[in-house]
């Protein structure tokens, strides 16, 4: 589910559908941070720390792109 949302987000951004792409990307990252990483934490804690840092950076980049290039 999360991977599908992120893949759809990437496709939407590539074809120029910024608002939909950003919304799907944010939803996928938030679901990943809230659900998938919690389950993954039971298996490998060091991996989760790395994944969470990368996901937070990407979420910040989504916010920056939205504030600079899309209209409110």
PDB file of N, CA and C in Angstrom:
ATOM      1  N   UNK A   1       0.829  -1.194   0.000  1.00  0.00           N
ATOM      2  CA  UNK A   1       0.000   0.000   0.000  1.00  0.00           C
ATOM      3  C   UNK A   1       0.873   1.256   0.000  1.00  0.00           C
ATOM      4  N   UNK A   2       1.838   1.308   0.898  1.00  0.00           N
ATOM      5  CA  UNK A   2       2.709   2.483   0.994  1.00  0.00           C
ATOM      6  C   UNK A   2       3.564   2.623  -0.260  1.00  0.00           C
ATOM      7  N   UNK A   3       4.128   1.529  -0.716  1.00  0.00           N
ATOM      8  CA  UNK A   3       4.937   1.563  -1.929  1.00  0.00           C
ATOM      9  C   UNK A   3       4.120   1.972  -3.139  1.00  0.00           C
ATOM     10  N   UNK A   4       2.882   1.508  -3.206  1.00  0.00           N
ATOM     11  CA  UNK A   4       1.999   1.890  -4.300  1.00  0.00           C
ATOM     12  C   UNK A   4       1.693   3.369  -4.299  1.00  0.00           C
ATOM     13  N   UNK A   5       1.444   3.923  -3.118  1.00  0.00           N
ATOM     14  CA  UNK A   5       1.195   5.363  -3.018  1.00  0.00           C
ATOM     15  C   UNK A   5       2.411   6.169  -3.456  1.00  0.00           C
ATOM     16  N   UNK A   6       3.582   5.732  -3.045  1.00  0.00           N
ATOM     17  CA  UNK A   6       4.799   6.453  -3.416  1.00  0.00           C
ATOM     18  C   UNK A   6       5.089   6.323  -4.907  1.00  0.00           C
ATOM     19  N   UNK A   7       4.797   5.167  -5.483  1.00  0.00           N
ATOM     20  CA  UNK A   7       4.980   4.986  -6.913  1.00  0.00           C
ATOM     21  C   UNK A   7       4.002   5.853  -7.707  1.00  0.00           C
ATOM     22  N   UNK A   8       2.732   5.883  -7.296  1.00  0.00           N
ATOM     23  CA  UNK A   8       1.752   6.748  -7.943  1.00  0.00           C
ATOM     24  C   UNK A   8       2.138   8.217  -7.807  1.00  0.00           C
ATOM     25  N   UNK A   9       2.684   8.577  -6.663  1.00  0.00           N
ATOM     26  CA  UNK A   9       3.138   9.940  -6.440  1.00  0.00           C
ATOM     27  C   UNK A   9       4.244  10.308  -7.414  1.00  0.00           C
ATOM     28  N   UNK A  10       5.205   9.420  -7.596  1.00  0.00           N
ATOM     29  CA  UNK A  10       6.310   9.686  -8.515  1.00  0.00           C
ATOM     30  C   UNK A  10       5.809   9.827  -9.947  1.00  0.00           C
ATOM     31  N   UNK A  11       4.886   8.974 -10.348  1.00  0.00           N
ATOM     32  CA  UNK A  11       4.341   9.054 -11.704  1.00  0.00           C
ATOM     33  C   UNK A  11       3.576  10.358 -11.883  1.00  0.00           C
ATOM     34  N   UNK A  12       2.766  10.728 -10.895  1.00  0.00           N
ATOM     35  CA  UNK A  12       1.994  11.970 -10.985  1.00  0.00           C
ATOM     36  C   UNK A  12       2.917  13.181 -11.080  1.00  0.00           C
ATOM     37  N   UNK A  13       3.995  13.190 -10.329  1.00  0.00           N
ATOM     38  CA  UNK A  13       4.937  14.303 -10.402  1.00  0.00           C
ATOM     39  C   UNK A  13       5.641  14.346 -11.757  1.00  0.00           C
ATOM     40  N   UNK A  14       5.943  13.187 -12.309  1.00  0.00           N
ATOM     41  CA  UNK A  14       6.622  13.145 -13.613  1.00  0.00           C
ATOM     42  C   UNK A  14       5.740  13.646 -14.749  1.00  0.00           C
ATOM     43  N   UNK A  15       4.431  13.419 -14.639  1.00  0.00           N
ATOM     44  CA  UNK A  15       3.541  13.862 -15.717  1.00  0.00           C
ATOM     45  C   UNK A  15       2.985  15.257 -15.471  1.00  0.00           C
ATOM     46  N   UNK A  16       3.414  15.911 -14.392  1.00  0.00           N
ATOM     47  CA  UNK A  16       3.041  17.299 -14.161  1.00  0.00           C
ATOM     48  C   UNK A  16       1.839  17.520 -13.270  1.00  0.00           C
ATOM     49  N   UNK A  17       1.337  16.485 -12.621  1.00  0.00           N
ATOM     50  CA  UNK A  17       0.202  16.616 -11.707  1.00  0.00           C
ATOM     51  C   UNK A  17       0.750  16.833 -10.290  1.00  0.00           C
ATOM     52  N   UNK A  18       1.224  18.061 -10.041  1.00  0.00           N
ATOM     53  CA  UNK A  18       1.936  18.356  -8.795  1.00  0.00           C
ATOM     54  C   UNK A  18       1.090  18.159  -7.547  1.00  0.00           C
ATOM     55  N   UNK A  19      -0.107  18.703  -7.544  1.00  0.00           N
ATOM     56  CA  UNK A  19      -0.934  18.614  -6.334  1.00  0.00           C
ATOM     57  C   UNK A  19      -1.254  17.169  -5.962  1.00  0.00           C
ATOM     58  N   UNK A  20      -1.649  16.391  -6.932  1.00  0.00           N
ATOM     59  CA  UNK A  20      -1.977  14.987  -6.661  1.00  0.00           C
ATOM     60  C   UNK A  20      -0.719  14.223  -6.251  1.00  0.00           C
ATOM     61  N   UNK A  21       0.378  14.472  -6.937  1.00  0.00           N
ATOM     62  CA  UNK A  21       1.632  13.805  -6.606  1.00  0.00           C
ATOM     63  C   UNK A  21       2.112  14.116  -5.206  1.00  0.00           C
ATOM     64  N   UNK A  22       2.008  15.381  -4.826  1.00  0.00           N
ATOM     65  CA  UNK A  22       2.433  15.764  -3.473  1.00  0.00           C
ATOM     66  C   UNK A  22       1.519  15.167  -2.416  1.00  0.00           C
ATOM     67  N   UNK A  23       0.211  15.166  -2.672  1.00  0.00           N
ATOM     68  CA  UNK A  23      -0.726  14.599  -1.702  1.00  0.00           C
ATOM     69  C   UNK A  23      -0.501  13.103  -1.522  1.00  0.00           C
ATOM     70  N   UNK A  24      -0.325  12.385  -2.621  1.00  0.00           N
ATOM     71  CA  UNK A  24      -0.071  10.946  -2.524  1.00  0.00           C
ATOM     72  C   UNK A  24       1.270  10.658  -1.854  1.00  0.00           C
ATOM     73  N   UNK A  25       2.284  11.449  -2.169  1.00  0.00           N
ATOM     74  CA  UNK A  25       3.593  11.252  -1.554  1.00  0.00           C
ATOM     75  C   UNK A  25       3.578  11.497  -0.062  1.00  0.00           C
ATOM     76  N   UNK A  26       2.908  12.572   0.345  1.00  0.00           N
ATOM     77  CA  UNK A  26       2.812  12.851   1.789  1.00  0.00           C
ATOM     78  C   UNK A  26       2.033  11.758   2.500  1.00  0.00           C
ATOM     79  N   UNK A  27       0.941  11.296   1.896  1.00  0.00           N
ATOM     80  CA  UNK A  27       0.148  10.232   2.514  1.00  0.00           C
ATOM     81  C   UNK A  27       0.973   8.951   2.648  1.00  0.00           C
ATOM     82  N   UNK A  28       1.704   8.602   1.606  1.00  0.00           N
ATOM     83  CA  UNK A  28       2.534   7.409   1.663  1.00  0.00           C
ATOM     84  C   UNK A  28       3.626   7.495   2.715  1.00  0.00           C
ATOM     85  N   UNK A  29       4.265   8.659   2.802  1.00  0.00           N
ATOM     86  CA  UNK A  29       5.333   8.817   3.804  1.00  0.00           C
ATOM     87  C   UNK A  29       4.786   8.810   5.225  1.00  0.00           C
ATOM     88  N   UNK A  30       3.638   9.449   5.437  1.00  0.00           N
ATOM     89  CA  UNK A  30       3.051   9.463   6.782  1.00  0.00           C
ATOM     90  C   UNK A  30       2.611   8.057   7.187  1.00  0.00           C
ATOM     91  N   UNK A  31       2.002   7.316   6.254  1.00  0.00           N
ATOM     92  CA  UNK A  31       1.640   5.928   6.561  1.00  0.00           C
ATOM     93  C   UNK A  31       2.884   5.084   6.840  1.00  0.00           C
ATOM     94  N   UNK A  32       3.931   5.325   6.078  1.00  0.00           N
ATOM     95  CA  UNK A  32       5.173   4.599   6.310  1.00  0.00           C
ATOM     96  C   UNK A  32       5.774   4.916   7.659  1.00  0.00           C
ATOM     97  N   UNK A  33       5.772   6.191   8.015  1.00  0.00           N
ATOM     98  CA  UNK A  33       6.322   6.589   9.312  1.00  0.00           C
ATOM     99  C   UNK A  33       5.471   6.062  10.460  1.00  0.00           C
ATOM    100  N   UNK A  34       4.161   6.079  10.293  1.00  0.00           N
ATOM    101  CA  UNK A  34       3.269   5.692  11.386  1.00  0.00           C
ATOM    102  C   UNK A  34       3.039   4.217  11.536  1.00  0.00           C
ATOM    103  N   UNK A  35       3.107   3.467  10.457  1.00  0.00           N
ATOM    104  CA  UNK A  35       2.752   2.063  10.544  1.00  0.00           C
ATOM    105  C   UNK A  35       3.870   1.104  10.209  1.00  0.00           C
ATOM    106  N   UNK A  36       4.428   1.250   9.037  1.00  0.00           N
ATOM    107  CA  UNK A  36       5.416   0.290   8.563  1.00  0.00           C
ATOM    108  C   UNK A  36       6.671   0.323   9.428  1.00  0.00           C
ATOM    109  N   UNK A  37       7.118   1.498   9.778  1.00  0.00           N
ATOM    110  CA  UNK A  37       8.359   1.597  10.559  1.00  0.00           C
ATOM    111  C   UNK A  37       8.190   1.076  11.978  1.00  0.00           C
ATOM    112  N   UNK A  38       6.982   1.142  12.517  1.00  0.00           N
ATOM    113  CA  UNK A  38       6.746   0.586  13.855  1.00  0.00           C
ATOM    114  C   UNK A  38       6.906  -0.932  13.811  1.00  0.00           C
ATOM    115  N   UNK A  39       6.327  -1.558  12.809  1.00  0.00           N
ATOM    116  CA  UNK A  39       6.456  -3.009  12.664  1.00  0.00           C
ATOM    117  C   UNK A  39       7.901  -3.386  12.358  1.00  0.00           C
ATOM    118  N   UNK A  40       8.545  -2.615  11.498  1.00  0.00           N
ATOM    119  CA  UNK A  40       9.933  -2.885  11.143  1.00  0.00           C
ATOM    120  C   UNK A  40      10.860  -2.732  12.350  1.00  0.00           C
ATOM    121  N   UNK A  41      10.474  -1.901  13.293  1.00  0.00           N
ATOM    122  CA  UNK A  41      11.281  -1.690  14.497  1.00  0.00           C
ATOM    123  C   UNK A  41      11.476  -2.947  15.324  1.00  0.00           C
ATOM    124  N   UNK A  42      10.540  -3.874  15.230  1.00  0.00           N
ATOM    125  CA  UNK A  42      10.681  -5.128  15.960  1.00  0.00           C
ATOM    126  C   UNK A  42      11.746  -6.021  15.351  1.00  0.00           C
ATOM    127  N   UNK A  43      12.074  -5.789  14.094  1.00  0.00           N
ATOM    128  CA  UNK A  43      13.041  -6.642  13.413  1.00  0.00           C
ATOM    129  C   UNK A  43      14.457  -6.085  13.447  1.00  0.00           C
ATOM    130  N   UNK A  44      14.604  -4.792  13.162  1.00  0.00           N
ATOM    131  CA  UNK A  44      15.948  -4.214  13.074  1.00  0.00           C
ATOM    132  C   UNK A  44      15.883  -2.728  13.446  1.00  0.00           C
ATOM    133  N   UNK A  45      16.294  -2.399  14.644  1.00  0.00           N
ATOM    134  CA  UNK A  45      16.170  -1.030  15.152  1.00  0.00           C
ATOM    135  C   UNK A  45      17.080  -0.050  14.418  1.00  0.00           C
ATOM    136  N   UNK A  46      18.292  -0.461  14.072  1.00  0.00           N
ATOM    137  CA  UNK A  46      19.211   0.452  13.392  1.00  0.00           C
ATOM    138  C   UNK A  46      18.694   0.814  12.004  1.00  0.00           C
ATOM    139  N   UNK A  47      18.107  -0.149  11.331  1.00  0.00           N
ATOM    140  CA  UNK A  47      17.548   0.103  10.011  1.00  0.00           C
ATOM    141  C   UNK A  47      16.396   1.105  10.099  1.00  0.00           C
ATOM    142  N   UNK A  48      15.592   0.997  11.133  1.00  0.00           N
ATOM    143  CA  UNK A  48      14.452   1.904  11.294  1.00  0.00           C
ATOM    144  C   UNK A  48      14.926   3.334  11.492  1.00  0.00           C
ATOM    145  N   UNK A  49      15.975   3.535  12.248  1.00  0.00           N
ATOM    146  CA  UNK A  49      16.495   4.885  12.463  1.00  0.00           C
ATOM    147  C   UNK A  49      16.918   5.493  11.139  1.00  0.00           C
ATOM    148  N   UNK A  50      17.608   4.737  10.330  1.00  0.00           N
ATOM    149  CA  UNK A  50      18.045   5.227   9.022  1.00  0.00           C
ATOM    150  C   UNK A  50      16.858   5.532   8.123  1.00  0.00           C
ATOM    151  N   UNK A  51      15.898   4.638   8.076  1.00  0.00           N
ATOM    152  CA  UNK A  51      14.722   4.824   7.220  1.00  0.00           C
ATOM    153  C   UNK A  51      13.913   6.028   7.672  1.00  0.00           C
ATOM    154  N   UNK A  52      13.744   6.203   8.965  1.00  0.00           N
ATOM    155  CA  UNK A  52      12.972   7.334   9.478  1.00  0.00           C
ATOM    156  C   UNK A  52      13.649   8.659   9.133  1.00  0.00           C
ATOM    157  N   UNK A  53      14.953   8.726   9.258  1.00  0.00           N
ATOM    158  CA  UNK A  53      15.667   9.956   8.917  1.00  0.00           C
ATOM    159  C   UNK A  53      15.492  10.268   7.432  1.00  0.00           C
ATOM    160  N   UNK A  54      15.636   9.267   6.574  1.00  0.00           N
ATOM    161  CA  UNK A  54      15.467   9.479   5.130  1.00  0.00           C
ATOM    162  C   UNK A  54      14.033   9.913   4.824  1.00  0.00           C
ATOM    163  N   UNK A  55      13.043   9.268   5.428  1.00  0.00           N
ATOM    164  CA  UNK A  55      11.643   9.622   5.169  1.00  0.00           C
ATOM    165  C   UNK A  55      11.323  11.032   5.655  1.00  0.00           C
ATOM    166  N   UNK A  56      11.865  11.431   6.785  1.00  0.00           N
ATOM    167  CA  UNK A  56      11.630  12.794   7.271  1.00  0.00           C
ATOM    168  C   UNK A  56      12.265  13.839   6.353  1.00  0.00           C
ATOM    169  N   UNK A  57      13.445  13.534   5.834  1.00  0.00           N
ATOM    170  CA  UNK A  57      14.083  14.454   4.890  1.00  0.00           C
ATOM    171  C   UNK A  57      13.242  14.578   3.618  1.00  0.00           C
ATOM    172  N   UNK A  58      12.757  13.460   3.100  1.00  0.00           N
ATOM    173  CA  UNK A  58      11.920  13.500   1.900  1.00  0.00           C
ATOM    174  C   UNK A  58      10.610  14.230   2.179  1.00  0.00           C
ATOM    175  N   UNK A  59      10.025  14.025   3.341  1.00  0.00           N
ATOM    176  CA  UNK A  59       8.799  14.741   3.714  1.00  0.00           C
ATOM    177  C   UNK A  59       9.059  16.250   3.778  1.00  0.00           C
ATOM    178  N   UNK A  60      10.206  16.650   4.297  1.00  0.00           N
ATOM    179  CA  UNK A  60      10.576  18.062   4.308  1.00  0.00           C
ATOM    180  C   UNK A  60      10.770  18.612   2.901  1.00  0.00           C
ATOM    181  N   UNK A  61      11.335  17.793   2.007  1.00  0.00           N
ATOM    182  CA  UNK A  61      11.501  18.224   0.617  1.00  0.00           C
ATOM    183  C   UNK A  61      10.159  18.369  -0.084  1.00  0.00           C
ATOM    184  N   UNK A  62       9.199  17.478   0.223  1.00  0.00           N
ATOM    185  CA  UNK A  62       7.846  17.628  -0.316  1.00  0.00           C
ATOM    186  C   UNK A  62       7.253  18.962   0.127  1.00  0.00           C
ATOM    187  N   UNK A  63       7.416  19.285   1.398  1.00  0.00           N
ATOM    188  CA  UNK A  63       6.871  20.544   1.919  1.00  0.00           C
ATOM    189  C   UNK A  63       7.535  21.744   1.251  1.00  0.00           C
ATOM    190  N   UNK A  64       8.834  21.685   1.081  1.00  0.00           N
ATOM    191  CA  UNK A  64       9.555  22.783   0.432  1.00  0.00           C
ATOM    192  C   UNK A  64       9.114  22.956  -1.017  1.00  0.00           C
ATOM    193  N   UNK A  65       8.964  21.857  -1.739  1.00  0.00           N
ATOM    194  CA  UNK A  65       8.515  21.923  -3.130  1.00  0.00           C
ATOM    195  C   UNK A  65       7.112  22.519  -3.202  1.00  0.00           C
ATOM    196  N   UNK A  66       6.235  22.076  -2.306  1.00  0.00           N
ATOM    197  CA  UNK A  66       4.865  22.582  -2.309  1.00  0.00           C
ATOM    198  C   UNK A  66       4.823  24.072  -2.025  1.00  0.00           C
ATOM    199  N   UNK A  67       5.610  24.527  -1.085  1.00  0.00           N
ATOM    200  CA  UNK A  67       5.577  25.954  -0.739  1.00  0.00           C
ATOM    201  C   UNK A  67       6.231  26.834  -1.809  1.00  0.00           C
ATOM    202  N   UNK A  68       7.170  26.293  -2.575  1.00  0.00           N
ATOM    203  CA  UNK A  68       7.849  27.102  -3.590  1.00  0.00           C
ATOM    204  C   UNK A  68       7.193  27.050  -4.962  1.00  0.00           C
ATOM    205  N   UNK A  69       6.642  25.915  -5.352  1.00  0.00           N
ATOM    206  CA  UNK A  69       6.239  25.745  -6.739  1.00  0.00           C
ATOM    207  C   UNK A  69       4.749  25.548  -6.985  1.00  0.00           C
ATOM    208  N   UNK A  70       3.947  25.406  -5.958  1.00  0.00           N
ATOM    209  CA  UNK A  70       2.503  25.254  -6.178  1.00  0.00           C
ATOM    210  C   UNK A  70       1.773  26.416  -5.536  1.00  0.00           C
ATOM    211  N   UNK A  71       0.649  26.733  -6.122  1.00  0.00           N
ATOM    212  CA  UNK A  71      -0.161  27.818  -5.588  1.00  0.00           C
ATOM    213  C   UNK A  71      -1.047  27.304  -4.482  1.00  0.00           C
ATOM    214  N   UNK A  72      -1.354  28.144  -3.481  1.00  0.00           N
ATOM    215  CA  UNK A  72      -2.226  27.695  -2.377  1.00  0.00           C
ATOM    216  C   UNK A  72      -3.663  27.507  -2.812  1.00  0.00           C
TER     217      UNK A  72
END
